[in-house]
JSON list of C-alpha atoms in Angstrom, two decimals:
[
{"chain": "A", "resi": 82, "resn": "UNK", "atom": "CA", "xyz": [-0.25, -0.28, 0.08]},
{"chain": "A", "resi": 83, "resn": "UNK", "atom": "CA", "xyz": [2.88, 2.19, -0.19]},
{"chain": "A", "resi": 84, "resn": "UNK", "atom": "CA", "xyz": [3.17, 3.15, -3.66]},
{"chain": "A", "resi": 85, "resn": "UNK", "atom": "CA", "xyz": [-0.59, 3.96, -3.58]},
{"chain": "A", "resi": 86, "resn": "UNK", "atom": "CA", "xyz": [-0.64, 8.44, -3.35]},
{"chain": "A", "resi": 87, "resn": "UNK", "atom": "CA", "xyz": [2.33, 8.20, -5.80]},
{"chain": "A", "resi": 88, "resn": "UNK", "atom": "CA", "xyz": [0.60, 6.17, -8.34]},
{"chain": "A", "resi": 89, "resn": "UNK", "atom": "CA", "xyz": [-2.57, 7.82, -8.01]},
{"chain": "A", "resi": 90, "resn": "UNK", "atom": "CA", "xyz": [-0.07, 10.98, -8.68]},
{"chain": "A", "resi": 91, "resn": "UNK", "atom": "CA", "xyz": [1.36, 9.89, -11.90]},
{"chain": "A", "resi": 92, "resn": "UNK", "atom": "CA", "xyz": [-2.44, 8.21, -12.89]},
{"chain": "A", "resi": 93, "resn": "UNK", "atom": "CA", "xyz": [-3.57, 11.30, -13.11]},
{"chain": "A", "resi": 94, "resn": "UNK", "atom": "CA", "xyz": [-0.74, 13.23, -14.85]},
{"chain": "A", "resi": 95, "resn": "UNK", "atom": "CA", "xyz": [-1.42, 10.72, -18.01]},
{"chain": "A", "resi": 96, "resn": "UNK", "atom": "CA", "xyz": [-4.86, 10.87, -16.85]},
{"chain": "A", "resi": 97, "resn": "UNK", "atom": "CA", "xyz": [-5.26, 7.00, -16.24]},
{"chain": "A", "resi": 98, "resn": "UNK", "atom": "CA", "xyz": [-7.54, 5.69, -13.71]},
{"chain": "A", "resi": 99, "resn": "UNK", "atom": "CA", "xyz": [-6.68, 3.73, -10.50]},
{"chain": "A", "resi": 100, "resn": "UNK", "atom": "CA", "xyz": [-7.90, 0.63, -8.70]},
{"chain": "A", "resi": 101, "resn": "UNK", "atom": "CA", "xyz": [-5.78, 0.11, -5.43]},
{"chain": "A", "resi": 102, "resn": "UNK", "atom": "CA", "xyz": [-5.62, -2.64, -3.99]},
{"chain": "A", "resi": 103, "resn": "UNK", "atom": "CA", "xyz": [-2.98, -5.46, -2.27]},
{"chain": "A", "resi": 104, "resn": "UNK", "atom": "CA", "xyz": [-2.77, -9.21, -3.29]},
{"chain": "A", "resi": 105, "resn": "UNK", "atom": "CA", "xyz": [-2.30, -11.34, -0.86]},
{"chain": "A", "resi": 106, "resn": "UNK", "atom": "CA", "xyz": [-0.34, -15.09, -1.79]},
{"chain": "A", "resi": 107, "resn": "UNK", "atom": "CA", "xyz": [-1.90, -17.65, 0.79]},
{"chain": "A", "resi": 108, "resn": "UNK", "atom": "CA", "xyz": [-2.08, -21.16, 0.50]},
{"chain": "A", "resi": 109, "resn": "UNK", "atom": "CA", "xyz": [-5.74, -23.51, 1.06]},
{"chain": "A", "resi": 110, "resn": "UNK", "atom": "CA", "xyz": [-5.34, -26.31, 2.38]},
{"chain": "A", "resi": 111, "resn": "UNK", "atom": "CA", "xyz": [-8.19, -29.57, 3.12]},
{"chain": "A", "resi": 112, "resn": "UNK", "atom": "CA", "xyz": [-6.36, -29.37, 6.63]},
{"chain": "A", "resi": 113, "resn": "UNK", "atom": "CA", "xyz": [-6.05, -33.25, 6.72]},
{"chain": "A", "resi": 114, "resn": "UNK", "atom": "CA", "xyz": [-3.60, -33.66, 3.26]},
{"chain": "A", "resi": 115, "resn": "UNK", "atom": "CA", "xyz": [-1.08, -31.22, 2.72]},
{"chain": "A", "resi": 116, "resn": "UNK", "atom": "CA", "xyz": [0.26, -32.53, -0.39]},
{"chain": "A", "resi": 117, "resn": "UNK", "atom": "CA", "xyz": [-2.95, -31.47, -1.22]},
{"chain": "A", "resi": 118, "resn": "UNK", "atom": "CA", "xyz": [-2.36, -27.63, -0.67]},
{"chain": "A", "resi": 119, "resn": "UNK", "atom": "CA", "xyz": [-2.99, -25.06, -3.40]},
{"chain": "A", "resi": 120, "resn": "UNK", "atom": "CA", "xyz": [-1.36, -21.43, -3.92]},
{"chain": "A", "resi": 121, "resn": "UNK", "atom": "CA", "xyz": [-4.23, -18.64, -3.20]},
{"chain": "A", "resi": 122, "resn": "UNK", "atom": "CA", "xyz": [-4.22, -15.13, -4.27]},
{"chain": "A", "resi": 123, "resn": "UNK", "atom": "CA", "xyz": [-7.01, -12.84, -2.71]},
{"chain": "A", "resi": 124, "resn": "UNK", "atom": "CA", "xyz": [-6.52, -9.51, -4.43]},
{"chain": "A", "resi": 125, "resn": "UNK", "atom": "CA", "xyz": [-8.73, -7.03, -2.58]},
{"chain": "A", "resi": 126, "resn": "UNK", "atom": "CA", "xyz": [-9.61, -3.40, -4.63]},
{"chain": "A", "resi": 127, "resn": "UNK", "atom": "CA", "xyz": [-10.82, -0.31, -3.20]},
{"chain": "A", "resi": 128, "resn": "UNK", "atom": "CA", "xyz": [-12.56, 2.64, -5.04]},
{"chain": "A", "resi": 129, "resn": "UNK", "atom": "CA", "xyz": [-10.60, 5.17, -2.72]},
{"chain": "A", "resi": 130, "resn": "UNK", "atom": "CA", "xyz": [-7.38, 6.03, -2.09]},
{"chain": "A", "resi": 131, "resn": "UNK", "atom": "CA", "xyz": [-7.52, 3.50, 1.33]},
{"chain": "A", "resi": 132, "resn": "UNK", "atom": "CA", "xyz": [-9.43, 1.63, 2.56]},
{"chain": "A", "resi": 133, "resn": "UNK", "atom": "CA", "xyz": [-11.97, 2.25, 5.52]},
{"chain": "A", "resi": 134, "resn": "UNK", "atom": "CA", "xyz": [-10.08, 0.28, 7.87]},
{"chain": "A", "resi": 135, "resn": "UNK", "atom": "CA", "xyz": [-6.49, 1.05, 6.68]},
{"chain": "A", "resi": 136, "resn": "UNK", "atom": "CA", "xyz": [-4.54, 1.06, 10.32]},
{"chain": "A", "resi": 137, "resn": "UNK", "atom": "CA", "xyz": [-6.40, -2.69, 10.45]},
{"chain": "A", "resi": 138, "resn": "UNK", "atom": "CA", "xyz": [-5.01, -3.39, 7.15]},
{"chain": "A", "resi": 139, "resn": "UNK", "atom": "CA", "xyz": [-1.55, -2.16, 7.68]},
{"chain": "A", "resi": 140, "resn": "UNK", "atom": "CA", "xyz": [-1.25, -4.01, 10.73]},
{"chain": "A", "resi": 141, "resn": "UNK", "atom": "CA", "xyz": [-2.01, -6.90, 8.52]},
{"chain": "A", "resi": 142, "resn": "UNK", "atom": "CA", "xyz": [-0.08, -6.88, 5.73]},
{"chain": "A", "resi": 143, "resn": "UNK", "atom": "CA", "xyz": [2.99, -5.64, 8.30]},
{"chain": "A", "resi": 144, "resn": "UNK", "atom": "CA", "xyz": [2.82, -9.00, 9.90]},
{"chain": "A", "resi": 145, "resn": "UNK", "atom": "CA", "xyz": [2.75, -10.92, 6.21]},
{"chain": "A", "resi": 146, "resn": "UNK", "atom": "CA", "xyz": [5.45, -8.25, 5.62]},
{"chain": "A", "resi": 147, "resn": "UNK", "atom": "CA", "xyz": [7.73, -9.36, 8.25]},
{"chain": "A", "resi": 148, "resn": "UNK", "atom": "CA", "xyz": [7.11, -12.89, 7.13]},
{"chain": "A", "resi": 149, "resn": "UNK", "atom": "CA", "xyz": [8.74, -12.18, 4.19]},
{"chain": "A", "resi": 150, "resn": "UNK", "atom": "CA", "xyz": [11.59, -10.53, 5.54]},
{"chain": "A", "resi": 151, "resn": "UNK", "atom": "CA", "xyz": [12.10, -14.04, 8.11]},
{"chain": "A", "resi": 152, "resn": "UNK", "atom": "CA", "xyz": [11.59, -16.33, 4.85]},
{"chain": "A", "resi": 153, "resn": "UNK", "atom": "CA", "xyz": [14.00, -14.80, 2.45]},
{"chain": "A", "resi": 154, "resn": "UNK", "atom": "CA", "xyz": [16.47, -14.79, 5.55]},
{"chain": "A", "resi": 155, "resn": "UNK", "atom": "CA", "xyz": [16.00, -18.23, 5.77]},
{"chain": "A", "resi": 156, "resn": "UNK", "atom": "CA", "xyz": [16.55, -18.89, 2.12]},
{"chain": "A", "resi": 157, "resn": "UNK", "atom": "CA", "xyz": [19.59, -17.20, 2.20]},
{"chain": "A", "resi": 158, "resn": "UNK", "atom": "CA", "xyz": [21.09, -19.27, 5.52]},
{"chain": "A", "resi": 159, "resn": "UNK", "atom": "CA", "xyz": [20.29, -22.38, 3.43]},
{"chain": "A", "resi": 160, "resn": "UNK", "atom": "CA", "xyz": [22.33, -21.89, 0.31]},
{"chain": "A", "resi": 161, "resn": "UNK", "atom": "CA", "xyz": [24.56, -20.45, 2.51]},
{"chain": "A", "resi": 162, "resn": "UNK", "atom": "CA", "xyz": [25.07, -23.88, 4.24]},
{"chain": "A", "resi": 163, "resn": "UNK", "atom": "CA", "xyz": [24.99, -25.45, 0.84]},
{"chain": "A", "resi": 164, "resn": "UNK", "atom": "CA", "xyz": [28.05, -23.59, 0.25]},
{"chain": "A", "resi": 165, "resn": "UNK", "atom": "CA", "xyz": [26.39, -20.83, -1.84]},
{"chain": "A", "resi": 166, "resn": "UNK", "atom": "CA", "xyz": [27.63, -18.16, -0.04]},
{"chain": "A", "resi": 167, "resn": "UNK", "atom": "CA", "xyz": [24.94, -14.92, -0.95]},
{"chain": "A", "resi": 168, "resn": "UNK", "atom": "CA", "xyz": [24.97, -11.34, 1.65]},
{"chain": "A", "resi": 169, "resn": "UNK", "atom": "CA", "xyz": [21.35, -10.69, 3.02]},
{"chain": "A", "resi": 170, "resn": "UNK", "atom": "CA", "xyz": [22.56, -7.01, 1.24]},
{"chain": "A", "resi": 171, "resn": "UNK", "atom": "CA", "xyz": [22.53, -8.64, -2.12]},
{"chain": "A", "resi": 172, "resn": "UNK", "atom": "CA", "xyz": [18.66, -9.45, -1.99]},
{"chain": "A", "resi": 173, "resn": "UNK", "atom": "CA", "xyz": [17.38, -6.66, -0.30]},
{"chain": "A", "resi": 174, "resn": "UNK", "atom": "CA", "xyz": [19.33, -4.64, -3.20]},
{"chain": "A", "resi": 175, "resn": "UNK", "atom": "CA", "xyz": [17.31, -6.03, -6.18]},
{"chain": "A", "resi": 176, "resn": "UNK", "atom": "CA", "xyz": [14.26, -6.53, -4.41]},
{"chain": "A", "resi": 177, "resn": "UNK", "atom": "CA", "xyz": [14.24, -2.13, -3.40]},
{"chain": "A", "resi": 178, "resn": "UNK", "atom": "CA", "xyz": [13.99, -0.21, -0.30]},
{"chain": "A", "resi": 179, "resn": "UNK", "atom": "CA", "xyz": [11.07, -1.09, 1.92]},
{"chain": "A", "resi": 180, "resn": "UNK", "atom": "CA", "xyz": [9.90, -4.34, -0.56]},
{"chain": "A", "resi": 181, "resn": "UNK", "atom": "CA", "xyz": [9.22, -7.16, 1.43]},
{"chain": "A", "resi": 182, "resn": "UNK", "atom": "CA", "xyz": [12.31, -9.59, -1.09]},
{"chain": "A", "resi": 183, "resn": "UNK", "atom": "CA", "xyz": [10.79, -13.23, -2.15]},
{"chain": "A", "resi": 184, "resn": "UNK", "atom": "CA", "xyz": [11.95, -16.56, -4.22]},
{"chain": "A", "resi": 185, "resn": "UNK", "atom": "CA", "xyz": [12.65, -13.72, -6.31]},
{"chain": "A", "resi": 186, "resn": "UNK", "atom": "CA", "xyz": [14.75, -11.55, -5.62]},
{"chain": "A", "resi": 187, "resn": "UNK", "atom": "CA", "xyz": [16.45, -14.43, -4.06]},
{"chain": "A", "resi": 188, "resn": "UNK", "atom": "CA", "xyz": [16.99, -16.50, -7.13]},
{"chain": "A", "resi": 189, "resn": "UNK", "atom": "CA", "xyz": [18.19, -12.80, -8.96]},
{"chain": "A", "resi": 190, "resn": "UNK", "atom": "CA", "xyz": [20.77, -12.23, -6.42]},
{"chain": "A", "resi": 191, "resn": "UNK", "atom": "CA", "xyz": [21.97, -16.18, -7.13]},
{"chain": "A", "resi": 192, "resn": "UNK", "atom": "CA", "xyz": [22.02, -15.47, -11.22]},
{"chain": "A", "resi": 193, "resn": "UNK", "atom": "CA", "xyz": [24.46, -11.92, -10.56]},
{"chain": "A", "resi": 194, "resn": "UNK", "atom": "CA", "xyz": [26.53, -14.46, -7.63]},
{"chain": "A", "resi": 195, "resn": "UNK", "atom": "CA", "xyz": [27.28, -16.67, -10.42]},
{"chain": "A", "resi": 196, "resn": "UNK", "atom": "CA", "xyz": [26.19, -19.57, -8.28]},
{"chain": "A", "resi": 197, "resn": "UNK", "atom": "CA", "xyz": [23.84, -20.45, -10.90]},
{"chain": "A", "resi": 198, "resn": "UNK", "atom": "CA", "xyz": [23.39, -19.16, -14.75]},
{"chain": "A", "resi": 199, "resn": "UNK", "atom": "CA", "xyz": [19.53, -18.43, -14.91]},
{"chain": "A", "resi": 200, "resn": "UNK", "atom": "CA", "xyz": [16.21, -17.79, -12.72]},
{"chain": "A", "resi": 201, "resn": "UNK", "atom": "CA", "xyz": [14.67, -21.04, -14.17]},
{"chain": "A", "resi": 202, "resn": "UNK", "atom": "CA", "xyz": [17.86, -22.93, -13.12]},
{"chain": "A", "resi": 203, "resn": "UNK", "atom": "CA", "xyz": [17.56, -21.21, -9.12]},
{"chain": "A", "resi": 204, "resn": "UNK", "atom": "CA", "xyz": [14.37, -22.60, -9.27]},
{"chain": "A", "resi": 205, "resn": "UNK", "atom": "CA", "xyz": [14.85, -25.76, -10.74]},
{"chain": "A", "resi": 206, "resn": "UNK", "atom": "CA", "xyz": [17.29, -26.92, -8.80]},
{"chain": "A", "resi": 207, "resn": "UNK", "atom": "CA", "xyz": [17.14, -24.55, -4.73]},
{"chain": "A", "resi": 208, "resn": "UNK", "atom": "CA", "xyz": [14.14, -22.35, -4.40]},
{"chain": "A", "resi": 209, "resn": "UNK", "atom": "CA", "xyz": [10.91, -24.38, -5.81]},
{"chain": "A", "resi": 210, "resn": "UNK", "atom": "CA", "xyz": [8.64, -25.75, -3.22]},
{"chain": "A", "resi": 211, "resn": "UNK", "atom": "CA", "xyz": [10.29, -28.29, -1.15]},
{"chain": "A", "resi": 212, "resn": "UNK", "atom": "CA", "xyz": [13.61, -26.99, -2.89]},
{"chain": "A", "resi": 213, "resn": "UNK", "atom": "CA", "xyz": [16.84, -27.64, -0.63]},
{"chain": "A", "resi": 214, "resn": "UNK", "atom": "CA", "xyz": [16.51, -23.57, -0.19]},
{"chain": "A", "resi": 215, "resn": "UNK", "atom": "CA", "xyz": [12.82, -23.80, -0.11]},
{"chain": "A", "resi": 216, "resn": "UNK", "atom": "CA", "xyz": [11.23, -21.96, 2.99]},
{"chain": "A", "resi": 217, "resn": "UNK", "atom": "CA", "xyz": [7.86, -20.52, 4.32]}
]
């Protein structure tokens, strides 16, 4: 949600309409069979420049953001244990200031460090669901 004011200003300058919102990724589970877990992407849109209960939503999203930082740190730790050294600073720089890093940012850092040739290789060898550097 931190980029919404900038997006609205850019939209005004270019004469386009912005519908603010957030995407929350999660897993749907039957409860009894984790092998059947399915990814679900929840999209929340709102017509004004923010939700009516902005503080509550921001608090909820900050918990998710904190979890993404922890997840990225866990992936880096696993890669370091696999003798594929990465530094947090590399991943954070790729993600950008204030952005919660994800697997893609870690994969890009792996390419930059020369550990893999491309993003596909980073995912197929290390970052796939259940892979040696995967973290939840």
